[in-house]
Tab-separated table of C-alpha atoms in Angstrom:
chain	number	residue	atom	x	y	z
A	1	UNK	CA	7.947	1.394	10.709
A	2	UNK	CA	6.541	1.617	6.627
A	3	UNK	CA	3.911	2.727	5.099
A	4	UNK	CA	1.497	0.534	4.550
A	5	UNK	CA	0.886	-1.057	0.954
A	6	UNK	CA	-0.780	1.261	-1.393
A	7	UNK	CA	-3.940	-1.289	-1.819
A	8	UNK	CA	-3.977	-0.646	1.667
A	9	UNK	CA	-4.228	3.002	1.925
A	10	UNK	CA	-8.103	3.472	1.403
A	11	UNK	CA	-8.854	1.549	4.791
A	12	UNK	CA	-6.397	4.286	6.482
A	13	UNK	CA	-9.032	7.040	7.925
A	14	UNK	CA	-6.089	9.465	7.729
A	15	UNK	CA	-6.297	9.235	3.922
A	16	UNK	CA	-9.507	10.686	3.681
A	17	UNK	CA	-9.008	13.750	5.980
A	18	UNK	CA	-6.531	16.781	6.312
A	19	UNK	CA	-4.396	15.634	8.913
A	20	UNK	CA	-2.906	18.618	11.247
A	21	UNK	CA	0.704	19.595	10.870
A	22	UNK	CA	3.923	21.973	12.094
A	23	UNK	CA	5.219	23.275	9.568
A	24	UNK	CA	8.608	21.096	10.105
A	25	UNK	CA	6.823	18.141	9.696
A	26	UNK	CA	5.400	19.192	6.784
A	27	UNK	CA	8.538	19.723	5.351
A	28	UNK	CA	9.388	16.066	6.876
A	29	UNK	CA	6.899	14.718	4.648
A	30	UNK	CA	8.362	11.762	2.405
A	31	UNK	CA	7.325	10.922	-1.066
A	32	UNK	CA	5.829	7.691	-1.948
A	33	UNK	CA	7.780	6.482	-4.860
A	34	UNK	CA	5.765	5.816	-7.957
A	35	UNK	CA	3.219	8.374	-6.924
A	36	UNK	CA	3.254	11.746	-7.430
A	37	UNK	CA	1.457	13.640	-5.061
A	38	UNK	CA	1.323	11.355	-2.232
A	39	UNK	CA	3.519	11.272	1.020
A	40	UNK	CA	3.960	9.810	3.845
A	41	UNK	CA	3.922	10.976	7.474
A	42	UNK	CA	5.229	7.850	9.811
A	43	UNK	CA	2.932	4.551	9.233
A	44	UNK	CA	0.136	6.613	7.286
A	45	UNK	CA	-0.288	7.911	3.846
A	46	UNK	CA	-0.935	11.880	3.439
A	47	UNK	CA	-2.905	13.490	0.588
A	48	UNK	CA	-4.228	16.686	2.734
A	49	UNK	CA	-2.599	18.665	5.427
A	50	UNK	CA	-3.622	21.450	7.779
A	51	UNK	CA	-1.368	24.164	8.943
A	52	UNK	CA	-1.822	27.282	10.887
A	53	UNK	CA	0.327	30.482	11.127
A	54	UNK	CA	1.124	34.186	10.328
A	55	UNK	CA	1.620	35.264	6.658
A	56	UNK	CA	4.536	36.588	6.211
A	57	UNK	CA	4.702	37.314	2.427
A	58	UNK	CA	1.885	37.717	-0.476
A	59	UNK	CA	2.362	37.546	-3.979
A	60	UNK	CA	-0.939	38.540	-6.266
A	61	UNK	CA	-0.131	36.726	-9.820
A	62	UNK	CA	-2.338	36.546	-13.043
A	63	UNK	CA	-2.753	32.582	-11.779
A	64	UNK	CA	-2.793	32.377	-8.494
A	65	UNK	CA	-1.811	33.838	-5.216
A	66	UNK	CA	0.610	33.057	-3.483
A	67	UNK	CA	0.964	33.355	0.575
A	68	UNK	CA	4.336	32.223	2.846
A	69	UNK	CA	2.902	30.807	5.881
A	70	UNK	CA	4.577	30.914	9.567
A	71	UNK	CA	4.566	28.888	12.925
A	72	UNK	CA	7.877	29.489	14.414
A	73	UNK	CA	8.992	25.793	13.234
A	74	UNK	CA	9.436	26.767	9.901
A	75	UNK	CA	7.760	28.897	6.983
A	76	UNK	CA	6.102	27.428	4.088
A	77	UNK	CA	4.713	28.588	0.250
A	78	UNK	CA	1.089	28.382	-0.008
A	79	UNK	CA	-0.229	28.862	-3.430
A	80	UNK	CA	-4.065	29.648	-3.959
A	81	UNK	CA	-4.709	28.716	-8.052
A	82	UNK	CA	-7.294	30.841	-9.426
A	83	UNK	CA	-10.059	29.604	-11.649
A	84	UNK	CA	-9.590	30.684	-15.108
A	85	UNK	CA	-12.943	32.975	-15.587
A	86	UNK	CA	-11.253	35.026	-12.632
A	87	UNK	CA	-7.562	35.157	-13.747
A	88	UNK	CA	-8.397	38.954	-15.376
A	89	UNK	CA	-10.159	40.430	-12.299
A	90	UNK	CA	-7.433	42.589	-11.178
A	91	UNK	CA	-9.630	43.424	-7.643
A	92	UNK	CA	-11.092	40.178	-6.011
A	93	UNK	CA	-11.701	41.784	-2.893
A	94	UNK	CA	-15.498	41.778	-3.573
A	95	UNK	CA	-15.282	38.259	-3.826
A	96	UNK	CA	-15.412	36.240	-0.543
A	97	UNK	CA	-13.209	33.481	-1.761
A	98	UNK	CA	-10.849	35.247	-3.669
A	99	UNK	CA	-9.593	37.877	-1.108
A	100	UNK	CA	-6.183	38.662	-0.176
A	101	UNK	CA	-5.173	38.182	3.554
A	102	UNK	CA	-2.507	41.091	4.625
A	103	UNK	CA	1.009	40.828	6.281
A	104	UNK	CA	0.531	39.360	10.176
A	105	UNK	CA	-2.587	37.760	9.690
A	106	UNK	CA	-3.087	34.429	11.321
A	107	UNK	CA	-4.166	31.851	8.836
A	108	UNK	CA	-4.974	28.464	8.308
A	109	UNK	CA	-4.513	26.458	5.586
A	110	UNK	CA	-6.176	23.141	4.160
A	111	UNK	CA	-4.131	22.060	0.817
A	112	UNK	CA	-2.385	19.172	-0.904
A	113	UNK	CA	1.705	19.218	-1.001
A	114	UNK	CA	3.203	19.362	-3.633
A	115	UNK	CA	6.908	19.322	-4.607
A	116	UNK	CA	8.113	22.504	-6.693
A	117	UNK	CA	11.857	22.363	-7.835
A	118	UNK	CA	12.705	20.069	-4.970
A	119	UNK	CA	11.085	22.026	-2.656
A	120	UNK	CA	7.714	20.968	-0.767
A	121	UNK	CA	4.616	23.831	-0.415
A	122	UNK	CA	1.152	24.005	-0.206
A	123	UNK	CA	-1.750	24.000	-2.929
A	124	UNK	CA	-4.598	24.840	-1.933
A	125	UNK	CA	-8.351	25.492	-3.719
A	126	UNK	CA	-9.929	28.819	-3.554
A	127	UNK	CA	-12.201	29.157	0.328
A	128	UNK	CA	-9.409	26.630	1.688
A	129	UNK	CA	-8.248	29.783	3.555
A	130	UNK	CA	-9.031	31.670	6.425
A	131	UNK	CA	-8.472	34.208	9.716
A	132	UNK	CA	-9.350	32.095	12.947
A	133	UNK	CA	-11.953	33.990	14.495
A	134	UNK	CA	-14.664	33.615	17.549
A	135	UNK	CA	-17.537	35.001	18.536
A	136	UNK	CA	-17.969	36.764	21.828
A	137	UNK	CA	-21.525	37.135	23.350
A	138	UNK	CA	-22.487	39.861	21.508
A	139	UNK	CA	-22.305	37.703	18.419
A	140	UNK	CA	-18.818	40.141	17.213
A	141	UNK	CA	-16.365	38.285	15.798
A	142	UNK	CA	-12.669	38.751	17.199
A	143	UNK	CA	-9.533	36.712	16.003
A	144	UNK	CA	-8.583	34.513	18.838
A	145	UNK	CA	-5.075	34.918	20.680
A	146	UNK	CA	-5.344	31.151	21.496
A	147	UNK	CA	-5.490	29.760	18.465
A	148	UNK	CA	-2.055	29.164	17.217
A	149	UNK	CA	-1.407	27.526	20.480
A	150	UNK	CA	-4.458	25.389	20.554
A	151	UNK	CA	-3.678	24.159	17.307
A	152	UNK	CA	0.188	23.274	18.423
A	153	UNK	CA	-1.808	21.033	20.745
A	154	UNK	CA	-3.338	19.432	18.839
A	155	UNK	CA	-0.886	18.442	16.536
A	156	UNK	CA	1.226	17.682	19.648
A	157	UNK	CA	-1.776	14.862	20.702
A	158	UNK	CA	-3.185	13.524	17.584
A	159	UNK	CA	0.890	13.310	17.210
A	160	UNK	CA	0.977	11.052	20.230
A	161	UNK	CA	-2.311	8.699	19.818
A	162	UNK	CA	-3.057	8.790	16.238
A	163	UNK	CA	0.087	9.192	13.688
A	164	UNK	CA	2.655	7.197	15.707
A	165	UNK	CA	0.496	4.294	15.941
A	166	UNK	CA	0.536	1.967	12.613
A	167	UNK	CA	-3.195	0.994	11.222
A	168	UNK	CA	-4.206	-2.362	13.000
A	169	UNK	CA	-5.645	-4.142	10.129
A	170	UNK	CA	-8.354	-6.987	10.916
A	171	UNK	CA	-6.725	-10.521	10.940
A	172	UNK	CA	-8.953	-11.687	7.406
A	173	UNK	CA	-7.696	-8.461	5.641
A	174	UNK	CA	-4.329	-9.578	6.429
A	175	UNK	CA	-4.377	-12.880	5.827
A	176	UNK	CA	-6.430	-12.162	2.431
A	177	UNK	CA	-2.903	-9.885	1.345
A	178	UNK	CA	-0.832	-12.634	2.608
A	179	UNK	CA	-2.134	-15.102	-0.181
A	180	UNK	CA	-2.887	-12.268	-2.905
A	181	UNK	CA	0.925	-11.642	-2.449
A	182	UNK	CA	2.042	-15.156	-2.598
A	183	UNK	CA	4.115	-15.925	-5.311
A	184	UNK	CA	1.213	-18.178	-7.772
A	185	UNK	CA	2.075	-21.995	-7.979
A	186	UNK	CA	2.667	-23.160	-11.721
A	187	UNK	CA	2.257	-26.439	-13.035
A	188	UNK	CA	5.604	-27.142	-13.107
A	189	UNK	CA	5.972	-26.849	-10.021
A	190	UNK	CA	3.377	-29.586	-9.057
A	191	UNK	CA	5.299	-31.332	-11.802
A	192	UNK	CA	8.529	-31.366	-10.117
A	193	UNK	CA	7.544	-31.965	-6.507
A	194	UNK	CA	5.902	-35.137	-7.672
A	195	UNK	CA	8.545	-36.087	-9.602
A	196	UNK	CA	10.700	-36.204	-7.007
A	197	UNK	CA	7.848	-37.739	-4.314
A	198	UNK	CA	8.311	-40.405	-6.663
A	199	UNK	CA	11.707	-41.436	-6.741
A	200	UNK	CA	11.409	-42.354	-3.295
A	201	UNK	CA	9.222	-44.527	-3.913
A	202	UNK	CA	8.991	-48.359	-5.736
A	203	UNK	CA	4.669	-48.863	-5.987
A	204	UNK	CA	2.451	-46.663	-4.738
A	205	UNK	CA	-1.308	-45.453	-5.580
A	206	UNK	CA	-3.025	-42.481	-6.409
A	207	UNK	CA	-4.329	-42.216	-2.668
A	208	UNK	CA	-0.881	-42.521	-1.598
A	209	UNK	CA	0.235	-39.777	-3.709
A	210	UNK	CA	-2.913	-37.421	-3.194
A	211	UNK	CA	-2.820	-37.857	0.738
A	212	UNK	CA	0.851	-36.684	1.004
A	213	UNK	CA	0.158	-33.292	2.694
A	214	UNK	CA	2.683	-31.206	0.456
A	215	UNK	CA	1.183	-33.049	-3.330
A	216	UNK	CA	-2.169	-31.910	-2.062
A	217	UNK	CA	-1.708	-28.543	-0.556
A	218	UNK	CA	0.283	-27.822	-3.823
A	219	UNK	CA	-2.321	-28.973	-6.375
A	220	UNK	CA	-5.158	-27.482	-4.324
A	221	UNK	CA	-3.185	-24.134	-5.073
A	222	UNK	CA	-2.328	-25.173	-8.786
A	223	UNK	CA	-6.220	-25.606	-9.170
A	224	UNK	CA	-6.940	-22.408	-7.217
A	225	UNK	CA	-9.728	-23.760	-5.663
A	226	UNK	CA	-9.934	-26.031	-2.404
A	227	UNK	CA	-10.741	-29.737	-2.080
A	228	UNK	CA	-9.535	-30.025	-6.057
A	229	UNK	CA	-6.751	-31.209	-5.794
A	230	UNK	CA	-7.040	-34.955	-8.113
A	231	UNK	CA	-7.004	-33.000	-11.717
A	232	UNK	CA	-3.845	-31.364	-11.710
A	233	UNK	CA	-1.985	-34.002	-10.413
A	234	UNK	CA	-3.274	-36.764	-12.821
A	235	UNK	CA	-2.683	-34.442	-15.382
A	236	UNK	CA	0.702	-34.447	-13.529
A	237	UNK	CA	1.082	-38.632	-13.899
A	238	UNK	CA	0.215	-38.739	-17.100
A	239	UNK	CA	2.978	-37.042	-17.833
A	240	UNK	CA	5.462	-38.935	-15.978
A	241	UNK	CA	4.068	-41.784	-17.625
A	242	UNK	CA	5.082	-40.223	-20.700
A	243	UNK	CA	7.876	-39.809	-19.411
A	244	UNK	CA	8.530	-43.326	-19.012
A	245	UNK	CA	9.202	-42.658	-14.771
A	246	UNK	CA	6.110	-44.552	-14.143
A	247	UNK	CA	4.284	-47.563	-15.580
A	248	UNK	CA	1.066	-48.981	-14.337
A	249	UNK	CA	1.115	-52.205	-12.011
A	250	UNK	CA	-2.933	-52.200	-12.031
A	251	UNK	CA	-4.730	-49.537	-14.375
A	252	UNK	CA	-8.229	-50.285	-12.863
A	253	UNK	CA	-7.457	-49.189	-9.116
A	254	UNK	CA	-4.672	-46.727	-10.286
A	255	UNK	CA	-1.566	-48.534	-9.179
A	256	UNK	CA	1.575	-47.721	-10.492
A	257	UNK	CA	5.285	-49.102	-10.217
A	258	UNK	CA	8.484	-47.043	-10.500
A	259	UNK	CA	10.679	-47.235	-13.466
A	260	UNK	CA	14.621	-47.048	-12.461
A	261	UNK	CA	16.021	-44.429	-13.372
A	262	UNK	CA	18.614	-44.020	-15.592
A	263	UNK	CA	20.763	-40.756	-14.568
A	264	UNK	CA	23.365	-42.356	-12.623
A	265	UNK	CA	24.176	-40.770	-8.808
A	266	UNK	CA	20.650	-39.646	-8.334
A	267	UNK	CA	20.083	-39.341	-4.987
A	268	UNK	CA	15.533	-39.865	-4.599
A	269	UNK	CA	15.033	-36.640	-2.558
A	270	UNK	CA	11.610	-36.796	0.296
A	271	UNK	CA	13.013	-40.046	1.220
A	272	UNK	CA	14.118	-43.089	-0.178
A	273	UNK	CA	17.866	-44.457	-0.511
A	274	UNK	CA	20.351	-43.307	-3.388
A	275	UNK	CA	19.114	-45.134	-6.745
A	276	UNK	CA	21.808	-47.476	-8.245
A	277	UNK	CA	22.214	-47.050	-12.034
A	278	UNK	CA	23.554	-49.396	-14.416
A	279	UNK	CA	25.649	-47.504	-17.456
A	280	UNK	CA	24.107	-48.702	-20.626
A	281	UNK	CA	27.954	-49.217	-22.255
C-alpha cells in the first residue's frame, strides 16, 4: 500500500484531524520525502496525532517545557513551546495553560511530530494538554481509571476500520489525475505518427487521414481540446509537403499522392509493404 499523491492529501479526512496513536506507532511514523513535517501512517497522510499516557519526566526550560510521555508501548518527548511574552515568568502555575503536570499524571497529548536529531517527538501548542478527568453526580471531577484503556481501544478500532483501509477516491477524481499525469503530447509527436501513417500509404485524403482513430485521438490531445483535431494535423501536412513526402493529386478536395522515398530499406510501418529504393549513383 502508498500514500496517496500529495495533491491528493486534502480530500483525506484524516489530514484534517489528530488521528489517535500508541506510542509505537508513533514512532512507526514515516516521513514523506520532500516534506518536512509530514508523515505517513499506512495509506494516509499524518500532520496531528493524539496520544495518551503517564508522564514520566518534566523538564521546565526558559522556551518551553518539556514532558516524556508513557503507554507501556513505548515513551515519547513532548515539548510544550512557550510564547515569547511568557518565556520570563518563572511561576506559570497561575496560568491555566501554562501549568506543569507532575510525575504519574495521566495525560493526553494533541501535537504535530517532529523529527529532532533523528529522533521523532511531539510538539505541541500551549492548552494542547491535559489530565483525563470525569464528573461524578455530584458534579466533582475525578481522573478516570478507564481511560488509558478506553483510549487503547480506540486506537485498536479506528486501527481496524479507518487507517488500514486506503481512501476510495470517486471514479472522475481519478480519472481527472490519470490525464493530469499523462505525459503531454508534442507536436512532434503528431508529426511523426503521421509521417509514418503515410508511408503506408500511395493516395489518400484528408478524411482518410483524420478518421484514422490513432491521427485523431493524437491531435485532439496536441490541440488540448476535443473534436479539434483538423488544425494540428494540417499544420502537420504542410510540413510533409515541405518536406517533399507528399505532393498534391487534387488541391481543391485535399487529395494528396505519396512521394517515394528515398532512404533505401525503409520498411512503411502501420501497414504497407517494404518501399523499394532506387540508389541515385
Amino acid at each position: 500500500m502508498s500514500i496517496l499523491p500529495v495533491t491528493l492529501w486534502g480530500l483525506d479526512p484524516l489530514l484534517h484531524v489528530p488521528i489517535q496513536l500508541m506510542i509505537f506507532q508513533v514512532k512507526a511514523l514515516v516521513p514523506v520525502p520532500d516534506y518536512e513535517g509530514m508523515y505517513s501512517h499506512l495509506t494516509h497522510p499524518v500532520r496531528m496525532i493524539e496520544i495518551m499516557g503517564v508522564i514520566q519526566s518534566v523538564n521546565r526550560a526558559t522556551k518551553y517545557i518539556s514532558y516524556t510521555v508513557d503507554d507501556g508501548t513505548g515513551a515519547i518527548r513532548c515539548i510544550m513551546w512557550i510564547p515569547d511574552r511568557f518565556q520570563m515568568v518563572q511561576e506559570t502555575g497561575s496560568i491555566a495553560w501554562l501549568q506543569t503536570f507532575s510525575l504519574g499524571e495521566v495525560v493526553k497529548v494533541t501535537g504535530q511530530p517532529t523529527a529532532f536529531r533523528d529522533v521523532i517527538q511531539i510538539d505541541f501548542q500551549p492548552g494542547c494538554i491535559g489530565t483525563v478527568q470525569k464528573m461524578d453526580l455530584l458534579q466533582k471531577s475525578f481522573e478516570d481509571p478507564n481511560a488509558e484503556t478506553l483510549f487503547r481501544l480506540r486506537v485498536l478500532n479506528q486501527e481496524r476500520d479507518v487507517y488500514t483501509k486506503p481512501l476510495e477516491l470517486p471514479e472522475f477524481i481519478l480519472q481527472e489525475v490519470k490525464n493530469k499525469n499523462k505525459e503531454p503530447v508534442a507536436s512532434t509527436t503528431l508529426l511523426d505518427r503521421l509521417r509514418a501513417w503515410v508511408l503506408g500509404r500511395k493516395e489518400f485524403d484528408i478524411l482518410e487521414m483524420l478518421n484514422d482513430p490513432v491521427n485523431k485521438e493524437i491531435a485532439e490531445e496536441v490541440a488540448d481540446i476535443k473534436g479539434q483535431a483538423m488544425r494540428p494535423t494540417m499544420n502537420c501536412v504542410k510540413l510533409l509537403l515541405a518536406e517533399g513526402l507528399l505532393e498534391y493529386s487534387n488541391e481543391a478536395t485535399m487529395e494528396f499522392r505519396v512521394v517515394e522515398s528515398r532512404q533505401e530499406g525503409v520498411r512503411a510501418p502501420y501497414g504497407g509493404s517494404e518501399l523499394i529504393i532506387l540508389d541515385d549513383d
